XYZ file of C-alpha atoms in Angstrom:
281
model
C -0.106 -0.138 0.062
C 2.715 2.365 1.058
C 4.178 2.195 -2.966
C 0.690 2.094 -4.525
C 0.107 5.019 -6.561
C -2.030 3.483 -9.537
C -4.595 1.142 -10.310
C -2.743 -1.937 -10.949
C -0.471 -1.704 -8.061
C -3.408 -1.221 -5.435
C -5.595 -3.774 -6.814
C -1.735 -5.973 -5.806
C -1.923 -4.687 -2.558
C -5.423 -5.582 -2.087
C -4.962 -8.639 -3.128
C -1.884 -9.060 -0.617
C -3.819 -7.702 1.994
C -6.861 -10.193 1.424
C -4.291 -12.950 1.993
C -3.141 -11.630 5.213
C -6.843 -11.824 6.142
C -7.157 -15.329 5.014
C -4.282 -16.150 6.670
C -4.883 -14.449 10.252
C -8.244 -16.236 10.581
C -6.584 -19.721 10.170
C -3.924 -18.831 13.012
C -7.312 -17.385 14.699
C -8.859 -20.420 14.493
C -5.795 -22.165 15.665
C -5.921 -20.034 18.719
C -9.596 -20.254 19.597
C -9.367 -24.200 19.736
C -6.161 -23.446 22.390
C -4.447 -25.644 19.288
C -0.876 -23.632 19.306
C 0.246 -23.495 22.547
C -2.458 -25.336 24.234
C -2.300 -22.743 27.222
C -5.977 -21.087 27.312
C -4.634 -17.660 28.109
C -1.895 -17.737 25.943
C -3.761 -18.767 23.104
C -6.449 -16.086 23.642
C -3.543 -13.628 24.016
C -2.109 -14.466 20.269
C -5.930 -14.479 18.981
C -6.702 -11.319 20.014
C -3.751 -10.230 18.188
C -4.307 -11.869 14.685
C -7.855 -11.436 15.777
C -9.313 -7.981 16.390
C -6.084 -6.103 16.967
C -4.712 -6.756 13.026
C -7.958 -8.297 11.442
C -10.978 -6.348 12.811
C -13.131 -9.822 13.961
C -13.166 -10.642 17.903
C -12.250 -13.711 19.239
C -14.872 -14.061 21.614
C -17.397 -13.898 18.985
C -15.844 -16.324 17.081
C -15.378 -18.461 19.772
C -18.893 -18.121 20.962
C -20.604 -19.179 17.595
C -17.791 -21.505 16.329
C -17.843 -23.933 19.373
C -22.111 -24.389 19.295
C -21.109 -25.205 15.426
C -18.715 -28.047 16.382
C -21.180 -29.480 18.948
C -24.077 -29.237 17.116
C -22.663 -29.358 13.592
C -25.573 -29.010 10.823
C -28.221 -29.253 13.247
C -31.483 -26.931 11.739
C -32.229 -25.345 15.335
C -28.940 -25.502 16.745
C -25.545 -24.951 14.606
C -25.060 -20.927 13.850
C -23.423 -21.895 10.857
C -26.140 -23.208 8.891
C -29.222 -20.392 9.794
C -28.522 -18.036 7.505
C -32.202 -16.941 6.507
C -33.314 -15.149 4.827
C -30.836 -15.053 2.359
C -29.472 -18.920 2.041
C -31.504 -22.236 3.000
C -29.321 -25.730 2.882
C -32.231 -27.868 3.384
C -35.760 -27.573 3.166
C -36.429 -28.346 6.818
C -35.233 -24.934 7.787
C -38.548 -23.447 5.511
C -40.542 -26.180 5.616
C -43.068 -25.261 8.364
C -42.730 -21.339 7.479
C -39.383 -20.862 9.383
C -37.121 -21.916 12.043
C -36.583 -21.454 15.414
C -33.179 -20.723 16.038
C -32.102 -21.712 19.616
C -28.737 -20.084 19.182
C -29.980 -16.859 18.393
C -33.074 -17.470 20.336
C -35.380 -16.087 17.543
C -37.446 -17.155 14.771
C -36.441 -17.206 11.197
C -39.601 -16.529 8.982
C -39.954 -17.775 5.345
C -41.739 -14.736 4.327
C -41.765 -13.576 0.791
C -38.485 -11.721 0.977
C -36.876 -15.217 2.305
C -39.094 -16.638 -0.511
C -37.791 -14.330 -3.110
C -33.764 -14.410 -2.300
C -33.393 -18.291 -1.473
C -34.905 -18.633 -4.934
C -31.701 -17.212 -6.386
C -29.518 -18.122 -3.664
C -27.140 -20.437 -6.620
C -26.767 -16.706 -7.846
C -26.338 -14.664 -4.518
C -24.117 -17.130 -2.926
C -20.637 -15.704 -4.237
C -21.803 -12.453 -4.255
C -23.244 -12.219 -0.572
C -19.664 -13.591 0.237
C -17.890 -11.083 -1.207
C -19.089 -8.630 0.985
C -19.986 -11.150 4.217
C -16.481 -9.573 6.265
C -18.114 -6.377 6.723
C -21.097 -8.208 8.541
C -18.070 -9.697 10.833
C -17.442 -6.461 12.231
C -20.919 -6.012 13.109
C -21.489 -9.072 14.734
C -18.267 -8.742 16.223
C -19.677 -5.394 18.199
C -22.914 -6.339 19.233
C -20.853 -9.298 21.306
C -18.545 -7.069 22.923
C -21.182 -4.433 23.498
C -23.895 -7.048 24.987
C -22.745 -7.050 28.600
C -25.379 -9.924 29.316
C -23.116 -12.282 27.616
C -19.674 -13.418 29.111
C -16.834 -12.388 26.997
C -12.892 -12.614 27.939
C -10.759 -9.996 28.463
C -13.640 -7.984 26.996
C -11.862 -4.369 27.654
C -8.656 -5.363 25.945
C -10.929 -6.944 22.652
C -12.634 -3.503 22.784
C -9.360 -1.746 22.526
C -8.319 -4.007 19.596
C -11.224 -3.482 17.442
C -10.727 0.480 17.932
C -7.288 0.026 16.957
C -7.756 -2.051 14.106
C -9.750 0.809 11.932
C -7.637 3.604 13.369
C -4.539 1.406 11.596
C -6.322 0.668 8.232
C -6.967 4.607 7.762
C -3.880 5.218 8.536
C -2.165 2.766 5.882
C -5.099 3.626 3.197
C -4.300 7.106 4.007
C -0.716 6.814 1.898
C -2.720 6.378 -1.335
C -3.061 9.240 -3.714
C -6.897 9.260 -4.053
C -10.413 8.515 -2.641
C -10.691 6.129 -5.643
C -7.890 3.840 -4.987
C -8.723 3.777 -1.441
C -12.211 2.304 -2.175
C -11.053 0.264 -4.906
C -8.416 -1.031 -2.096
C -10.950 -1.626 0.708
C -13.548 -3.425 -1.208
C -11.211 -5.386 -3.212
C -9.459 -6.692 -0.618
C -12.258 -7.447 1.261
C -13.799 -9.426 -1.666
C -10.806 -11.299 -2.197
C -10.885 -12.117 1.377
C -14.234 -13.546 0.561
C -12.948 -16.645 -0.048
C -12.502 -17.505 3.322
C -16.002 -17.840 3.617
C -16.523 -20.202 1.047
C -13.633 -22.537 2.343
C -15.983 -21.961 6.097
C -19.280 -23.307 4.086
C -17.561 -25.696 1.607
C -17.275 -28.468 4.387
C -20.539 -28.168 5.913
C -23.171 -27.073 3.163
C -23.071 -30.079 0.805
C -23.634 -32.523 4.089
C -26.776 -33.739 5.352
C -28.583 -31.835 8.318
C -30.875 -33.342 11.126
C -33.061 -31.821 13.462
C -32.343 -31.647 17.626
C -29.278 -31.431 19.517
C -27.884 -34.443 18.685
C -27.659 -36.823 16.304
C -30.559 -39.150 17.074
C -29.656 -41.466 14.062
C -26.510 -42.981 16.318
C -26.622 -45.980 18.365
C -26.094 -44.725 22.024
C -22.668 -43.672 22.969
C -21.757 -42.836 19.235
C -23.867 -40.096 18.686
C -20.871 -37.523 18.494
C -18.698 -39.713 16.323
C -21.234 -40.531 13.869
C -22.762 -36.948 13.737
C -19.213 -35.339 12.326
C -18.653 -38.386 10.421
C -22.229 -37.371 8.806
C -21.941 -33.734 8.296
C -18.540 -32.845 7.306
C -16.571 -33.411 4.675
C -12.834 -33.207 3.457
C -11.579 -31.517 0.660
C -8.471 -32.944 -1.822
C -5.470 -31.017 -1.609
C -1.593 -31.468 -2.092
C 1.858 -30.569 -0.391
C 1.867 -27.499 -2.680
C -1.709 -25.706 -1.724
C -1.724 -26.837 2.081
C -1.192 -23.567 3.285
C -3.951 -22.134 1.113
C -6.994 -24.215 3.582
C -5.477 -23.288 6.892
C -5.936 -26.871 8.189
C -10.065 -26.611 7.172
C -9.103 -29.497 4.235
C -8.951 -32.063 6.791
C -12.320 -31.231 8.457
C -13.981 -34.330 9.755
C -10.661 -35.148 11.563
C -10.487 -31.591 12.908
C -14.231 -31.625 14.101
C -13.761 -34.643 16.313
C -10.138 -33.570 17.363
C -10.608 -29.991 17.009
C -7.628 -29.400 19.472
C -5.070 -31.199 17.307
C -2.659 -28.514 16.011
C -3.234 -28.344 12.090
C 0.381 -30.003 11.220
C -0.708 -33.325 12.948
C -4.353 -33.360 11.106
C -2.703 -35.802 8.217
C -1.462 -38.214 10.380
C -4.552 -38.544 12.437
C -6.476 -38.627 10.026
C -5.119 -41.644 8.873
C -5.827 -43.344 12.126
C -9.417 -41.991 11.990
C -9.971 -43.817 8.540
C -8.332 -47.125 10.128
C -10.979 -46.816 12.706
C -13.973 -46.286 10.471
C -12.579 -48.714 7.993
C -12.610 -51.299 11.319
C -16.029 -50.529 12.215
C -17.637 -50.063 8.698
C -18.116 -46.173 9.046
């Protein structure tokens, strides 16, 4: 950004910044699972640096939503990661009864005329919405931090970091020579960073859903394992692009063992596959 003086160099700077936002999110994901140092306080502090301080997303908001997603993956009523009415619905169970009551958000998602119209075109709207989804995360982060009825670790520290972020971005873009290049940098970088939201969705949106807080189709004592196998999907990757997925490509084993560091996930995946083959899973 400091050396961007025209449209091509500004677009390149936006690409680099988008990559920075994406990779910081993966590190934040690791810390949210206490998967780096395995010391809760240390990982929280690392998360605050790569989260609210450098990228403007509250670590506490992410953990609150993401932990629920891990426990009740693809539950129609409980998983916030699939509750995106009125714009998206990955199963007709979300709207077949006029809508869905979200146990996480504690409100009813109505299948009204607007939802019916938007969902009818969700296959066209998906990528455009992903391109602007990051702006919503800024809002959601502040909504949680300003809700003093909810428990937030190191609230004051996170809020200070959240204030620092827009100030640092404003200082950064002030070096661009025109308002048009500033707008280009901000919009394009956030659009490109939207690939992260696609990566988050892809491992679960294509998988089956269920109703309730537990996976009733599984035998007693096997609910969690079968639930995660049923609702999560791995992606193919190679040694040269593993970094780009941030460990999310090994989604199944990550959901079953969420605190395993990402560099160990391929090893544990092989062991999990052996276990599943042994028991016909």
